[in-house]
Rosetta silent file (secondary structure, phi, psi, omega in degrees, C-alpha in Angstrom):
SEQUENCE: XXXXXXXXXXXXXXXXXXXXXXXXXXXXXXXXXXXXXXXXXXXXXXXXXXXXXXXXXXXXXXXXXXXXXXXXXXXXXXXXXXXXXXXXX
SCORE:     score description
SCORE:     0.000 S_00000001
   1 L     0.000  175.132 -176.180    0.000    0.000    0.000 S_00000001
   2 L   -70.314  -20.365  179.525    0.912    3.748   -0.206 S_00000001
   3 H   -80.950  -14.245 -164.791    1.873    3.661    3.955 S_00000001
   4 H   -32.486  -86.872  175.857    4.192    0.581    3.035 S_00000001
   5 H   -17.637  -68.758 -176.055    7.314    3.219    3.108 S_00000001
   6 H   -61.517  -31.291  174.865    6.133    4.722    6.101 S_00000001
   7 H   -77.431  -28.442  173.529    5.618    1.946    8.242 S_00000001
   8 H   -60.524  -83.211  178.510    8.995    0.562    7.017 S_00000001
   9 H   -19.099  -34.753 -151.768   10.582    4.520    7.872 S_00000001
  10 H  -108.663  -35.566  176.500    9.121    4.138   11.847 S_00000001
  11 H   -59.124  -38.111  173.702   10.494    0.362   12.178 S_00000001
  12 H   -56.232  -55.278 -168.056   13.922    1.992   11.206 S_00000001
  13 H   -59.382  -44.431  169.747   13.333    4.734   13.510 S_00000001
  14 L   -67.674    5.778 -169.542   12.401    2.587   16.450 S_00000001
  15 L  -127.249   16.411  163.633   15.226    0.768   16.466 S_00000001
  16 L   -96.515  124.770 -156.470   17.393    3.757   16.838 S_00000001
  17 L   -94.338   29.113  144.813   19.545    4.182   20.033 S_00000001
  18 L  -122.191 -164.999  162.021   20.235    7.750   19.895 S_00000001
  19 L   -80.411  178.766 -167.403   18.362   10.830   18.806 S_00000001
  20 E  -158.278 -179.872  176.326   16.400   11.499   16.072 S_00000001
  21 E  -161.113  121.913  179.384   14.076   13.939   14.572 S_00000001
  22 E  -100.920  133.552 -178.056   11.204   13.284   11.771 S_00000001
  23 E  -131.731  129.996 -172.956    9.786   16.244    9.898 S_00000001
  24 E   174.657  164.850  163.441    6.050   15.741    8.447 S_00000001
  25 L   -66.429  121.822  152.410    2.423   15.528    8.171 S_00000001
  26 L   -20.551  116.775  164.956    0.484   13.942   11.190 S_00000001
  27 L  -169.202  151.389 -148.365   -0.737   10.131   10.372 S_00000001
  28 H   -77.087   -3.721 -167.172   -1.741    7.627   12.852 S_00000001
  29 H   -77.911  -28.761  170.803    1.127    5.304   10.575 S_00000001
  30 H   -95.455   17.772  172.025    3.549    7.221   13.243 S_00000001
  31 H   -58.691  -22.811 -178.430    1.516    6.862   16.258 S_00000001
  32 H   -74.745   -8.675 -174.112    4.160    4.011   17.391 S_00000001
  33 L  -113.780   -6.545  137.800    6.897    6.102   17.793 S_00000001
  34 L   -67.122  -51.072  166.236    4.381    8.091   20.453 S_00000001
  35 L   -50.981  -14.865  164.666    4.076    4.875   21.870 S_00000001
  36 L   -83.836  -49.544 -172.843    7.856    4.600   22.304 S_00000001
  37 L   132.177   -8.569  161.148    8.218    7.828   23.963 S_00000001
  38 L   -50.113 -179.468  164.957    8.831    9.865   21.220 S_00000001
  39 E  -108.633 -170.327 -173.658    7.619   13.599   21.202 S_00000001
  40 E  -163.907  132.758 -163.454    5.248   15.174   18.610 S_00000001
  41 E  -132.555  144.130  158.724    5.257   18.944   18.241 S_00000001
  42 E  -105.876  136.122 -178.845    3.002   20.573   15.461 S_00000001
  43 E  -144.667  150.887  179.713    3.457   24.227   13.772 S_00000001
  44 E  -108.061  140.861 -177.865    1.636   26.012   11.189 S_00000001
  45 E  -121.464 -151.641 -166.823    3.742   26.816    7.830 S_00000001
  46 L  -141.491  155.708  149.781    2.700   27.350    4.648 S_00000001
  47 L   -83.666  104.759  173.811    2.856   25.966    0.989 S_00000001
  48 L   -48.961  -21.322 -166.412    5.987   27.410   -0.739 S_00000001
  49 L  -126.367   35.398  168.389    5.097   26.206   -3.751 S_00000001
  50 L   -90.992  127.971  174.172    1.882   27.461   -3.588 S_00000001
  51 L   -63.649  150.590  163.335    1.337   30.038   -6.924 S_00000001
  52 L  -100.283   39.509 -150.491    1.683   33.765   -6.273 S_00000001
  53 L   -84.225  173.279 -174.237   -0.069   34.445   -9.596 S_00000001
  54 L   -78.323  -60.782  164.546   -2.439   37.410   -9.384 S_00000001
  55 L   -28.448  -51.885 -163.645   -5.506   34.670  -10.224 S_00000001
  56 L   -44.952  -37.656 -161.060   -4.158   32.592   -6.972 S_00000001
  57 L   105.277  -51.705 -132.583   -5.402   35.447   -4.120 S_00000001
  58 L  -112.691   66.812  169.165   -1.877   34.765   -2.631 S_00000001
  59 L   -88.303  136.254  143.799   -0.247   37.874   -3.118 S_00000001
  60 L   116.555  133.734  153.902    0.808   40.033   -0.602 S_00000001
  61 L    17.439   89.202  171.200    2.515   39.717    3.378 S_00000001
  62 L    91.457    0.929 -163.090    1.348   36.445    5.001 S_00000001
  63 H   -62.389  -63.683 -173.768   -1.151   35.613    2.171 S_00000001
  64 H   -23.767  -64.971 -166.021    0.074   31.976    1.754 S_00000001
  65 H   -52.335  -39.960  171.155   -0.493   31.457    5.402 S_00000001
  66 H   -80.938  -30.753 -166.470   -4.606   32.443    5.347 S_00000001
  67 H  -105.133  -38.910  164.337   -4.678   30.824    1.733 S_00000001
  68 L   -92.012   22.501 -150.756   -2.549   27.647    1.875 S_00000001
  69 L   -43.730  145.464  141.765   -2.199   26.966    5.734 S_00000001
  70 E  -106.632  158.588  150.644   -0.283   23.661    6.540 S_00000001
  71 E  -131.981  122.681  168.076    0.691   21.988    9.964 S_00000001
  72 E   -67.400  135.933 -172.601    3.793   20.688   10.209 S_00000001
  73 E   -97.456  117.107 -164.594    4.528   17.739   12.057 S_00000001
  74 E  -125.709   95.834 -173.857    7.887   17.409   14.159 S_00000001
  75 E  -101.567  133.753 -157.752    8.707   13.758   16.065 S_00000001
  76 E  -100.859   85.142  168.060   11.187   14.244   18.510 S_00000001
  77 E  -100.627  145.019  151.290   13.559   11.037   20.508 S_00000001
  78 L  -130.319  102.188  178.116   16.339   12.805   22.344 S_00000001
  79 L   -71.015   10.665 -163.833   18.282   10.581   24.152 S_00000001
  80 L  -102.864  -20.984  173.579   20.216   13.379   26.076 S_00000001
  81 L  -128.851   15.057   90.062   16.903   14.403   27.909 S_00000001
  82 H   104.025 -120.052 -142.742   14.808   11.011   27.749 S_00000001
  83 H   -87.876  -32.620 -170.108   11.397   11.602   30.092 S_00000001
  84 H   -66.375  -36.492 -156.780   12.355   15.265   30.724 S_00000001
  85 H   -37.461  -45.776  177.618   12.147   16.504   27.176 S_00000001
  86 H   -33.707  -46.014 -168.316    8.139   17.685   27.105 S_00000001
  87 H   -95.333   35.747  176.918    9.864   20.330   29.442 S_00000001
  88 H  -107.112  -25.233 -159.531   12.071   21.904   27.115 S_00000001
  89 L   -95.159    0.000    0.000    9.323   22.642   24.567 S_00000001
């Protein structure tokens, strides 16, 4: 199936003894590496490669952000702060 890659990507990840960091969209195919103890931090971007044609609307200071919003997905292991980590973000 189309998660095949991705579930393959989080068995690699889980079987890593140091940190690590994942950049992405939210899908339950990485819920296991919350179940490990990673962390999971979300931010709103934008699409860069959204057009800035005059037709698009998304012209002007921040336009992307009201016309294409994204949230980014961030999964965290840090082995240098283990259980503590939540309280760094």
């Amino acid at each position: 199936t189309s998660n095949d890659h991705h579930r393959q990507l989080v068995e690699v990840l889980l079987g890593i003894e140091g940190s690590a960091m994942l950049s992405g969209y939210d899908h339950a195919v990485y819920d296991p590496l919350i179940k490990a103890g990673w962390k999971k931090v979300h931010y709103r971007t934008t699409c860069f490669a959204a057009s800035k044609s005059r037709g698009s609307g998304n012209r002007g200071r921040y336009a992307s952000l009201r016309k294409v919003p994204r949230i980014e997905t961030i999964w965290v292991k840090d082995a240098r702060y283990g259980a503590h980590y939540q309280d760094l973000i």
